[in-house]
Amino acid sequence: MSTTGNARILDRGYRKFDGERLGVGSAIRSTAWHTTRSIFGLGRKARHKIFPMAILGITYLIVVIQLAIVFFFGSNDAGFLTEDSWAMVAPAIVMILFAALVAPDAIVRDQKDGMYSLYMSTPLTKPTYLAAKTLSVAGSILLITFGPALLYLLGKTIKGLGPDGIGAWFETFGRLLLACLLVSLFLCAFGLAFSCFTNRRAIASIVVLLAYVGTNIPSWILYEETNIGKNILLINPIETAYEFGARLCNAESIVNEYSAISTSMVTLGFFAWLIATCSIITFIYRNREAI
Amino acid sequence: MELITVNELSMQFGQHRALDSVDFTVHSGVTGLVGANGAGKTTFMSIALGLRAPTIGSIKVLGLEPVVDGAKLRSLVSYGPERNILPDEMPAVDFVKHLAEVRGIPRKEAKTRASDILWLVGLGEERFRPIGTMSTGQRQRVKLAQAIAADPQLVFLDEPTDGLDPLARDEVLTLIRQISEEYGIHVMISSHLLEEVEQICDNIVILNAGKLVAAGQLDKLTGESTGLEIELVTVDEHPNSIEDVERALQQAGLIVQREPESAILRIPEGAPELLPDLVRDAVADAGARLKRLEHRRRNLEDIILDVPS
């Protein structure tokens, strides 16, 4: 320690750490939190905040404006607050844009800037690393799926337009939460699966969008131009996930054509896509060199 | 203290054998893992960290089996990668803090340790700068800082002086030595630069094409005498004096090595104790002039060159 007048410079030097080391759970939490901050551009340059914050703003703004009109102008004549809460989940195209941005940011950057090797030299393993990334990406997506829908449900409830009785309210809430959780997880898996092939972020985003377009357009062409039947629409993963969410919430189909498909087929389609995308991630990471 | 024990370790990648029945023990201090590119250094480190299961053989690091106790082991050891690529946008202090947290240090403690460690490696004033704005030398120090911030027992550093100028290299090597001597952290560095390994290491492990060349304490391995070296000066009156000395020593039953046209004669190991006297007499008889007579010590280069190709 050196002193000059009243000022003192404290040189602590190297200190041994005698405390208890936190386990893998803490490593997952820390990695997930670090990734989430990165996804929303926190602690990064302003340009990294623009897109995620804009998506976040838009999705909440739609609901906030509806609620404001009803609460401040005292009318629901215009049809406000009469939809299912599930209808307030951001449209598929917005969600896929968000997933195409956040998933590459979560894992592709780690490949590019060497963090993946460093993470693998810590108590994290490949499965726990992926768990941390999933927690972060799915959590971020959940913020724009569940958040606006919950806000809408609360608005309806306050205005007396919500489910009848506490039991029905909690059932609606539970279904909404479960649907948003599963759809967020699905979008996360879809985003990660199609962005883990490369270490270029822009390319990864394009691949995710192409995977969406590449399944969406053919599914509609095949449906409209052939007699294969409505089940062919299930090759469109994102619409299938949305339809699965709607079925879980007992809500109307967002896309009418899906309403004729049986719930068991929608469920089968949803989980088949979820397993397929998870398998891609598992395969890629199993063969990925740690160092 | 035995840090790493390796028994008959082999690693096969398809047709390529990256490690071939390697067998050695690493003791405390700074250990140099030496070998040319492709010798198996990084493969060995990945096995020691529990990131790869060996094809055959066993390894114990700090008494733990890396494949079985990988996560536990990696909370006690650290790693500094070879690649000089780090997250460019992140301030150094956030980077070091985050990795300390992931290695099990509580958040508040990680924050203070990150600052302290960056001061320690000479980046105190620079700690809030994004890593992307730092020089290669500073980035190497950041890598070193993240490796020791969580107070590991053992640190693996893969080519820690890669891309550095001689001055910066010396500074980083001094830091590594300091980490071992003053803070009691054992270090294993991989390198293909022999002089830097000789400069700071207590122990060495030399690999060549996946095979173990030598392992042990550096001063024991390099301290062994490899015979006598005689340097002569050509005398104008006796133009063949060097050849005469060479012949005289050969006639005395010694093996004499000499490069063509060289004035240096080498008598390999196994020379008799009276050799200096024999040399003296041979030089005197030939009318040559002796410039230097010394016992030759092996250095790392000799050890590597001794390996049959």
GROMACS .gro file of C-alpha atoms in nm, chain B residues 21-308:
model
  288
  312SER     CA    1   0.117  -4.471  -2.621
  313VAL     CA    2   0.233  -4.165  -2.434
  314ASP     CA    3   0.348  -4.226  -2.080
  315PHE     CA    4   0.469  -3.955  -1.839
  316THR     CA    5   0.413  -3.767  -1.515
  317VAL     CA    6   0.396  -3.391  -1.472
  318HIS     CA    7   0.512  -3.242  -1.143
  319SER     CA    8   0.452  -2.900  -0.988
  320GLY     CA    9   0.581  -2.576  -1.135
  321VAL     CA   10   0.585  -2.462  -1.494
  322THR     CA   11   0.582  -2.742  -1.748
  323GLY     CA   12   0.653  -2.694  -2.115
  324LEU     CA   13   0.469  -2.911  -2.363
  325VAL     CA   14   0.699  -2.895  -2.661
  326GLY     CA   15   0.665  -3.016  -3.014
  327ALA     CA   16   0.627  -2.904  -3.372
  328ASN     CA   17   0.286  -2.823  -3.515
  329GLY     CA   18   0.087  -3.147  -3.529
  330ALA     CA   19   0.291  -3.311  -3.252
  331GLY     CA   20  -0.024  -3.366  -3.045
  332LYS     CA   21   0.005  -3.080  -2.796
  333THR     CA   22  -0.348  -2.940  -2.835
  334THR     CA   23  -0.494  -3.292  -2.851
  335PHE     CA   24  -0.323  -3.369  -2.521
  336MET     CA   25  -0.461  -3.052  -2.362
  337SER     CA   26  -0.814  -3.130  -2.479
  338ILE     CA   27  -0.784  -3.479  -2.323
  339ALA     CA   28  -0.643  -3.334  -2.001
  340LEU     CA   29  -0.939  -3.095  -1.982
  341GLY     CA   30  -1.183  -3.382  -2.028
  342LEU     CA   31  -1.306  -3.259  -2.364
  343ARG     CA   32  -1.204  -3.574  -2.546
  344ALA     CA   33  -1.192  -3.935  -2.435
  345PRO     CA   34  -0.863  -4.105  -2.520
  346THR     CA   35  -0.880  -4.404  -2.754
  347ILE     CA   36  -0.661  -4.612  -2.524
  348GLY     CA   37  -0.487  -4.548  -2.194
  349SER     CA   38  -0.560  -4.338  -1.891
  350ILE     CA   39  -0.490  -3.993  -1.755
  351LYS     CA   40  -0.535  -3.832  -1.416
  352VAL     CA   41  -0.524  -3.458  -1.362
  353LEU     CA   42  -0.512  -3.333  -1.002
  354GLY     CA   43  -0.614  -3.685  -0.902
  355LEU     CA   44  -0.931  -3.673  -1.113
  356GLU     CA   45  -1.017  -3.862  -1.428
  357PRO     CA   46  -1.100  -3.594  -1.686
  358VAL     CA   47  -1.354  -3.804  -1.878
  359VAL     CA   48  -1.545  -3.898  -1.562
  360ASP     CA   49  -1.503  -3.581  -1.355
  361GLY     CA   50  -1.473  -3.328  -1.638
  362ALA     CA   51  -1.697  -3.056  -1.495
  363LYS     CA   52  -1.543  -3.083  -1.146
  364LEU     CA   53  -1.191  -3.083  -1.288
  365ARG     CA   54  -1.260  -2.779  -1.505
  366SER     CA   55  -1.364  -2.582  -1.198
  367LEU     CA   56  -1.010  -2.638  -1.066
  368VAL     CA   57  -0.816  -2.579  -1.385
  369SER     CA   58  -0.820  -2.308  -1.649
  370TYR     CA   59  -0.729  -2.279  -2.011
  371GLY     CA   60  -0.591  -2.006  -2.233
  372PRO     CA   61  -0.657  -2.087  -2.598
  373GLU     CA   62  -0.404  -2.063  -2.877
  374ARG     CA   63  -0.619  -1.855  -3.107
  375ASN     CA   64  -0.584  -1.487  -3.046
  376ILE     CA   65  -0.954  -1.429  -3.106
  377LEU     CA   66  -1.158  -1.280  -2.825
  378PRO     CA   67  -1.491  -1.095  -2.810
  379ASP     CA   68  -1.389  -0.761  -2.958
  380GLU     CA   69  -1.674  -0.549  -2.823
  381MET     CA   70  -1.647  -0.662  -2.464
  382PRO     CA   71  -1.445  -0.458  -2.214
  383ALA     CA   72  -1.160  -0.665  -2.071
  384VAL     CA   73  -1.296  -0.643  -1.718
  385ASP     CA   74  -1.639  -0.779  -1.821
  386PHE     CA   75  -1.476  -1.063  -2.011
  387VAL     CA   76  -1.257  -1.169  -1.719
  388LYS     CA   77  -1.543  -1.127  -1.470
  389HIS     CA   78  -1.784  -1.334  -1.679
  390LEU     CA   79  -1.544  -1.626  -1.716
  391ALA     CA   80  -1.459  -1.615  -1.345
  392GLU     CA   81  -1.832  -1.640  -1.271
  393VAL     CA   82  -1.875  -1.931  -1.510
  394ARG     CA   83  -1.584  -2.101  -1.332
  395GLY     CA   84  -1.776  -2.082  -1.005
  396ILE     CA   85  -1.671  -1.753  -0.844
  397PRO     CA   86  -1.966  -1.560  -0.691
  398ARG     CA   87  -2.064  -1.245  -0.884
  399LYS     CA   88  -1.935  -0.981  -0.639
  400GLU     CA   89  -1.610  -1.164  -0.582
  401ALA     CA   90  -1.566  -1.215  -0.959
  402LYS     CA   91  -1.605  -0.841  -1.015
  403THR     CA   92  -1.332  -0.741  -0.771
  404ARG     CA   93  -1.103  -1.026  -0.877
  405ALA     CA   94  -1.137  -0.928  -1.245
  406SER     CA   95  -1.013  -0.576  -1.171
  407ASP     CA   96  -0.734  -0.697  -0.944
  408ILE     CA   97  -0.610  -0.955  -1.192
  409LEU     CA   98  -0.609  -0.706  -1.478
  410TRP     CA   99  -0.396  -0.472  -1.263
  411LEU     CA  100  -0.171  -0.765  -1.194
  412VAL     CA  101  -0.109  -0.842  -1.561
  413GLY     CA  102  -0.043  -0.476  -1.632
  414LEU     CA  103  -0.380  -0.380  -1.777
  415GLY     CA  104  -0.521  -0.189  -1.481
  416GLU     CA  105  -0.562   0.137  -1.670
  417GLU     CA  106  -0.691  -0.043  -1.977
  418ARG     CA  107  -0.944  -0.268  -1.809
  419PHE     CA  108  -1.253  -0.088  -1.937
  420ARG     CA  109  -1.131  -0.081  -2.295
  421PRO     CA  110  -1.301  -0.314  -2.546
  422ILE     CA  111  -1.070  -0.605  -2.619
  423GLY     CA  112  -1.092  -0.533  -2.992
  424THR     CA  113  -0.901  -0.209  -2.945
  425MET     CA  114  -0.610  -0.380  -2.771
  426SER     CA  115  -0.273  -0.483  -2.913
  427THR     CA  116  -0.174  -0.848  -2.954
  428GLY     CA  117   0.038  -0.828  -2.640
  429GLN     CA  118  -0.248  -0.684  -2.438
  430ARG     CA  119  -0.485  -0.950  -2.568
  431GLN     CA  120  -0.241  -1.220  -2.458
  432ARG     CA  121  -0.243  -1.062  -2.112
  433VAL     CA  122  -0.624  -1.061  -2.112
  434LYS     CA  123  -0.617  -1.433  -2.196
  435LEU     CA  124  -0.377  -1.488  -1.910
  436ALA     CA  125  -0.595  -1.281  -1.676
  437GLN     CA  126  -0.910  -1.481  -1.756
  438ALA     CA  127  -0.717  -1.802  -1.698
  439ILE     CA  128  -0.605  -1.711  -1.346
  440ALA     CA  129  -0.899  -1.499  -1.228
  441ALA     CA  130  -1.084  -1.796  -1.080
  442ASP     CA  131  -0.776  -1.901  -0.877
  443PRO     CA  132  -0.719  -2.235  -1.050
  444GLN     CA  133  -0.475  -2.497  -0.929
  445LEU     CA  134  -0.348  -2.563  -1.278
  446VAL     CA  135  -0.354  -2.353  -1.594
  447PHE     CA  136  -0.314  -2.482  -1.949
  448LEU     CA  137  -0.183  -2.214  -2.183
  449ASP     CA  138  -0.176  -2.300  -2.551
  450GLU     CA  139   0.101  -2.104  -2.729
  451PRO     CA  140   0.077  -1.804  -2.490
  452THR     CA  141   0.337  -1.598  -2.677
  453ASP     CA  142   0.200  -1.655  -3.023
  454GLY     CA  143   0.230  -1.342  -3.237
  455LEU     CA  144   0.429  -1.141  -2.983
  456ASP     CA  145   0.746  -0.941  -3.047
  457PRO     CA  146   1.054  -1.041  -2.839
  458LEU     CA  147   0.997  -0.774  -2.576
  459ALA     CA  148   0.629  -0.854  -2.526
  460ARG     CA  149   0.716  -1.226  -2.526
  461ASP     CA  150   0.965  -1.177  -2.242
  462GLU     CA  151   0.705  -0.983  -2.043
  463VAL     CA  152   0.442  -1.254  -2.084
  464LEU     CA  153   0.695  -1.526  -1.995
  465THR     CA  154   0.794  -1.334  -1.684
  466LEU     CA  155   0.427  -1.310  -1.587
  467ILE     CA  156   0.381  -1.684  -1.632
  468ARG     CA  157   0.684  -1.753  -1.415
  469GLN     CA  158   0.546  -1.510  -1.156
  470ILE     CA  159   0.207  -1.685  -1.158
  471SER     CA  160   0.377  -2.010  -1.071
  472GLU     CA  161   0.635  -1.888  -0.822
  473GLU     CA  162   0.441  -1.621  -0.635
  474TYR     CA  163   0.080  -1.739  -0.655
  475GLY     CA  164   0.137  -2.113  -0.647
  476ILE     CA  165  -0.056  -2.184  -0.965
  477HIS     CA  166   0.090  -2.469  -1.167
  478VAL     CA  167   0.120  -2.395  -1.536
  479MET     CA  168   0.149  -2.610  -1.845
  480ILE     CA  169   0.237  -2.416  -2.159
  481SER     CA  170   0.245  -2.559  -2.504
  482SER     CA  171   0.502  -2.413  -2.738
  483HIS     CA  172   0.713  -2.488  -3.037
  484LEU     CA  173   0.970  -2.225  -2.936
  485LEU     CA  174   1.240  -2.411  -2.748
  486GLU     CA  175   1.419  -2.108  -2.607
  487GLU     CA  176   1.107  -1.982  -2.430
  488VAL     CA  177   1.049  -2.321  -2.272
  489GLU     CA  178   1.412  -2.334  -2.154
  490GLN     CA  179   1.369  -1.982  -2.021
  491ILE     CA  180   1.081  -2.044  -1.778
  492CYS     CA  181   1.000  -2.413  -1.740
  493ASP     CA  182   1.083  -2.647  -1.454
  494ASN     CA  183   0.967  -2.956  -1.641
  495ILE     CA  184   0.922  -3.049  -2.002
  496VAL     CA  185   0.727  -3.297  -2.206
  497ILE     CA  186   0.848  -3.330  -2.563
  498LEU     CA  187   0.619  -3.478  -2.824
  499ASN     CA  188   0.701  -3.561  -3.181
  500ALA     CA  189   0.434  -3.681  -3.421
  501GLY     CA  190   0.227  -3.804  -3.128
  502LYS     CA  191   0.510  -3.995  -2.964
  503LEU     CA  192   0.682  -3.905  -2.640
  504VAL     CA  193   1.042  -3.799  -2.695
  505ALA     CA  194   1.133  -3.706  -2.341
  506ALA     CA  195   0.969  -3.598  -2.019
  507GLY     CA  196   1.104  -3.486  -1.687
  508GLN     CA  197   1.279  -3.205  -1.506
  509LEU     CA  198   1.438  -2.966  -1.749
  510ASP     CA  199   1.771  -2.930  -1.566
  511LYS     CA  200   1.812  -3.307  -1.545
  512LEU     CA  201   1.734  -3.364  -1.910
  513THR     CA  202   1.942  -3.080  -2.046
  514GLY     CA  203   2.217  -3.105  -1.786
  515GLU     CA  204   2.344  -3.440  -1.909
  516SER     CA  205   2.686  -3.429  -2.067
  517THR     CA  206   2.703  -3.536  -2.427
  518GLY     CA  207   3.079  -3.559  -2.444
  519LEU     CA  208   3.354  -3.315  -2.523
  520GLU     CA  209   3.373  -3.039  -2.779
  521ILE     CA  210   3.712  -2.927  -2.906
  522GLU     CA  211   3.757  -2.613  -3.113
  523LEU     CA  212   4.089  -2.571  -3.289
  524VAL     CA  213   4.248  -2.286  -3.482
  525THR     CA  214   4.418  -2.355  -3.811
  526VAL     CA  215   4.789  -2.280  -3.800
  527ASP     CA  216   4.953  -2.165  -4.124
  528GLU     CA  217   5.273  -2.366  -4.064
  529HIS     CA  218   5.071  -2.685  -4.006
  530PRO     CA  219   4.781  -2.674  -4.256
  531ASN     CA  220   4.678  -3.034  -4.179
  532SER     CA  221   4.699  -2.998  -3.803
  533ILE     CA  222   4.322  -3.039  -3.746
  534GLU     CA  223   4.311  -3.357  -3.952
  535ASP     CA  224   4.619  -3.480  -3.760
  536VAL     CA  225   4.446  -3.420  -3.426
  537GLU     CA  226   4.135  -3.598  -3.554
  538ARG     CA  227   4.341  -3.894  -3.671
  539ALA     CA  228   4.538  -3.914  -3.344
  540LEU     CA  229   4.219  -3.926  -3.137
  541GLN     CA  230   4.069  -4.191  -3.364
  542GLN     CA  231   4.386  -4.397  -3.329
  543ALA     CA  232   4.342  -4.373  -2.951
  544GLY     CA  233   4.009  -4.557  -3.002
  545LEU     CA  234   3.773  -4.257  -2.979
  546ILE     CA  235   3.477  -4.178  -3.198
  547VAL     CA  236   3.533  -3.832  -3.343
  548GLN     CA  237   3.261  -3.635  -3.520
  549ARG     CA  238   3.354  -3.347  -3.746
  550GLU     CA  239   3.162  -3.152  -4.007
  551PRO     CA  240   3.357  -3.117  -4.335
  552GLU     CA  241   3.599  -2.823  -4.324
  553SER     CA  242   3.501  -2.753  -3.964
  554ALA     CA  243   3.751  -2.669  -3.691
  555ILE     CA  244   3.530  -2.825  -3.427
  556LEU     CA  245   3.570  -3.186  -3.319
  557ARG     CA  246   3.307  -3.359  -3.111
  558ILE     CA  247   3.371  -3.663  -2.895
  559PRO     CA  248   3.034  -3.810  -2.800
  560GLU     CA  249   2.940  -3.967  -2.467
  561GLY     CA  250   3.141  -4.254  -2.337
  562ALA     CA  251   3.476  -4.074  -2.363
  563PRO     CA  252   3.743  -4.182  -2.110
  564GLU     CA  253   3.827  -3.969  -1.811
  565LEU     CA  254   4.176  -3.907  -1.946
  566LEU     CA  255   4.034  -3.753  -2.260
  567PRO     CA  256   4.152  -3.396  -2.186
  568ASP     CA  257   4.508  -3.528  -2.156
  569LEU     CA  258   4.473  -3.719  -2.482
  570VAL     CA  259   4.348  -3.406  -2.654
  571ARG     CA  260   4.629  -3.196  -2.512
  572ASP     CA  261   4.889  -3.442  -2.638
  573ALA     CA  262   4.728  -3.479  -2.981
  574VAL     CA  263   4.711  -3.101  -3.026
  575ALA     CA  264   5.071  -3.058  -2.917
  576ASP     CA  265   5.195  -3.336  -3.145
  577ALA     CA  266   5.006  -3.199  -3.447
  578GLY     CA  267   5.128  -2.845  -3.389
  579ALA     CA  268   4.769  -2.724  -3.377
  580ARG     CA  269   4.634  -2.448  -3.157
  581LEU     CA  270   4.350  -2.514  -2.911
  582LYS     CA  271   4.081  -2.248  -2.886
  583ARG     CA  272   3.818  -2.418  -2.669
  584LEU     CA  273   3.775  -2.745  -2.484
  585GLU     CA  274   3.452  -2.802  -2.297
  586HIS     CA  275   3.204  -3.062  -2.185
  587ARG     CA  276   2.901  -3.038  -2.403
  588ARG     CA  277   2.558  -3.012  -2.234
  589ARG     CA  278   2.245  -3.120  -2.409
  590ASN     CA  279   1.985  -2.860  -2.485
  591LEU     CA  280   1.627  -2.915  -2.595
  592GLU     CA  281   1.729  -2.902  -2.958
  593ASP     CA  282   1.974  -3.189  -2.904
  594ILE     CA  283   1.706  -3.396  -2.735
  595ILE     CA  284   1.470  -3.344  -3.025
  596LEU     CA  285   1.741  -3.402  -3.286
  597ASP     CA  286   1.838  -3.730  -3.116
  598VAL     CA  287   1.502  -3.875  -3.214
  599PRO     CA  288   1.529  -4.102  -3.516
   0.00000   0.00000   0.00000
